[in-house]
Short mmCIF file of C-alpha atoms in Angstrom, two decimals:
data_model
loop_
_atom_site.label_atom_id
_atom_site.label_comp_id
_atom_site.label_asym_id
_atom_site.label_seq_id
_atom_site.Cartn_x
_atom_site.Cartn_y
_atom_site.Cartn_z
CA UNK A 223 5.83 12.91 -3.28
CA UNK A 224 2.85 11.31 -1.58
CA UNK A 225 3.06 8.17 0.53
CA UNK A 226 0.57 5.30 0.62
CA UNK A 227 -0.14 1.82 1.91
CA UNK A 228 -1.68 -0.74 -0.45
CA UNK A 229 -3.07 -4.08 0.68
CA UNK A 230 -3.12 -7.39 -1.12
CA UNK A 231 -3.94 -10.89 0.05
CA UNK A 232 -0.71 -12.86 -0.43
CA UNK A 233 -2.62 -15.90 -1.74
CA UNK A 234 -3.94 -13.68 -4.55
CA UNK A 235 -0.91 -11.45 -5.22
CA UNK A 236 2.10 -11.25 -2.91
CA UNK A 237 5.24 -9.17 -2.62
CA UNK A 238 7.15 -12.08 -4.18
CA UNK A 239 4.74 -12.02 -7.14
CA UNK A 240 5.40 -8.30 -7.65
CA UNK A 241 9.16 -8.81 -7.51
CA UNK A 242 8.92 -11.74 -9.96
CA UNK A 243 6.73 -9.78 -12.39
CA UNK A 244 8.62 -6.48 -12.11
CA UNK A 245 5.38 -4.45 -12.04
CA UNK A 246 1.63 -4.91 -11.81
CA UNK A 247 -1.64 -3.20 -12.52
CA UNK A 248 -3.22 -2.44 -9.11
CA UNK A 249 -6.81 -2.98 -10.12
CA UNK A 250 -10.06 -4.37 -8.78
CA UNK A 251 -10.41 -1.76 -6.01
CA UNK A 252 -14.14 -1.30 -5.39
CA UNK A 253 -14.28 1.06 -2.43
CA UNK A 254 -14.85 4.77 -3.04
CA UNK A 255 -12.30 6.02 -0.47
CA UNK A 256 -9.63 3.62 -1.74
CA UNK A 257 -10.45 4.50 -5.37
CA UNK A 258 -10.11 8.21 -4.56
CA UNK A 259 -6.67 7.47 -3.11
CA UNK A 260 -5.70 5.68 -6.33
CA UNK A 261 -6.92 8.70 -8.33
CA UNK A 262 -4.72 10.99 -6.19
CA UNK A 263 -1.54 8.99 -6.84
CA UNK A 264 1.19 10.55 -8.94
CA UNK A 265 4.00 8.86 -10.81
CA UNK A 266 6.92 8.51 -8.40
CA UNK A 267 4.78 8.28 -5.25
CA UNK A 268 5.86 5.53 -2.87
CA UNK A 269 3.67 2.93 -1.20
CA UNK A 270 4.09 0.23 1.39
CA UNK A 271 3.03 -3.26 0.24
CA UNK A 272 0.92 -4.83 2.98
CA UNK A 273 -0.02 -8.51 3.14
CA UNK A 274 -3.63 -8.57 4.32
CA UNK A 275 -5.78 -11.42 5.68
CA UNK A 276 -2.81 -13.80 5.99
CA UNK A 277 0.45 -12.40 7.28
CA UNK A 278 -0.89 -8.99 8.34
CA UNK A 279 2.40 -7.19 7.82
CA UNK A 280 4.08 -4.47 5.80
CA UNK A 281 6.67 -6.24 3.67
CA UNK A 282 8.00 -3.90 0.99
CA UNK A 283 8.14 -0.55 -0.77
CA UNK A 284 6.65 0.10 -4.20
CA UNK A 285 6.63 3.06 -6.56
CA UNK A 286 3.71 4.29 -8.65
CA UNK A 287 4.96 3.90 -12.23
CA UNK A 288 1.74 4.98 -14.01
CA UNK A 289 -1.07 7.16 -12.79
CA UNK A 290 -4.74 6.23 -12.68
CA UNK A 291 -6.64 4.97 -15.69
CA UNK A 292 -10.21 3.63 -15.85
CA UNK A 293 -10.80 0.16 -14.44
CA UNK A 294 -14.15 -1.37 -15.22
CA UNK A 295 -17.03 1.06 -15.60
CA UNK A 296 -14.77 4.06 -16.23
CA UNK A 297 -16.82 6.26 -13.90
CA UNK A 298 -15.75 5.41 -10.38
CA UNK A 299 -13.02 2.80 -10.53
CA UNK A 300 -9.40 3.21 -11.55
CA UNK A 301 -6.14 1.32 -11.47
CA UNK A 302 -2.50 2.38 -11.22
CA UNK A 303 0.69 0.57 -12.13
CA UNK A 304 3.27 -0.09 -9.42
CA UNK A 305 6.74 -1.57 -9.38
CA UNK A 306 8.81 -2.96 -6.51
CA UNK A 307 11.55 -0.81 -4.99
CA UNK A 308 12.80 -2.88 -2.05
CA UNK A 309 11.66 -5.28 0.63
CA UNK A 310 11.70 -3.97 4.18
CA UNK A 311 14.68 -5.17 6.20
CA UNK A 312 12.17 -6.98 8.43
CA UNK A 313 8.38 -7.08 7.93
CA UNK A 314 6.42 -4.84 10.29
CA UNK A 315 3.37 -6.62 11.69
CA UNK A 316 -0.02 -5.06 12.24
CA UNK A 317 0.39 -5.98 15.90
CA UNK A 318 3.63 -3.93 16.07
CA UNK A 319 1.97 -1.00 14.27
CA UNK A 320 -0.94 -1.02 16.72
CA UNK A 321 1.46 -1.21 19.68
CA UNK A 322 3.38 1.88 18.56
CA UNK A 323 1.68 5.02 19.98
CA UNK A 324 3.14 7.22 17.21
CA UNK A 325 1.17 5.17 14.67
CA UNK A 326 -2.18 5.34 16.47
CA UNK A 327 -3.67 7.70 13.87
CA UNK A 328 -2.36 5.74 10.87
CA UNK A 329 -5.12 4.85 8.41
CA UNK A 330 -4.03 1.20 8.63
CA UNK A 331 -5.12 1.32 12.29
CA UNK A 332 -8.08 3.72 12.06
CA UNK A 333 -9.65 2.35 8.87
CA UNK A 334 -8.65 -1.31 8.96
CA UNK A 335 -10.80 -2.29 5.98
CA UNK A 336 -9.42 0.42 3.66
CA UNK A 337 -7.33 -1.30 0.98
CA UNK A 338 -5.46 1.81 -0.21
CA UNK A 339 -4.63 4.38 2.43
CA UNK A 340 -2.56 7.49 2.98
CA UNK A 341 0.63 7.44 5.04
CA UNK A 342 2.14 10.60 6.54
CA UNK A 343 5.89 11.25 6.30
CA UNK A 344 6.24 10.71 10.07
CA UNK A 345 4.36 7.39 9.85
CA UNK A 346 6.52 6.33 6.92
CA UNK A 347 9.71 7.08 8.83
CA UNK A 348 8.43 5.26 11.91
CA UNK A 349 7.58 2.11 9.93
CA UNK A 350 10.99 2.20 8.20
CA UNK A 351 12.70 2.58 11.59
CA UNK A 352 10.69 -0.34 12.99
CA UNK A 353 11.66 -2.51 10.01
CA UNK A 354 15.33 -2.08 10.88
CA UNK A 355 14.88 -3.94 14.14
#
């Protein structure tokens, strides 16, 4: 199973929206690196849901429920379907992530504009531990 972090602006689509809807098509990604990450996703992979722009925090865990299909031009862009698994016990802020030395290489820190990034198993565990207080 691969691990990811996926960003959404809460004013556009929030964690609460995902929970209310039960699933969503993660589409509209127009960055080659992020699109390649979507293409690499497999059904059952897990992803953190990150509120970007406003909030700047990891708030929940999602699961990839359908692998990539064309989105738009069908050449470069794809979408996946995700469903909510659980909220984090406590959101983990970007400030807390940046302050944690063990997360210094996390794509969320290194590539701050990347909307869909990889997460290592150690990073995943660290974020989960941080969410527990």
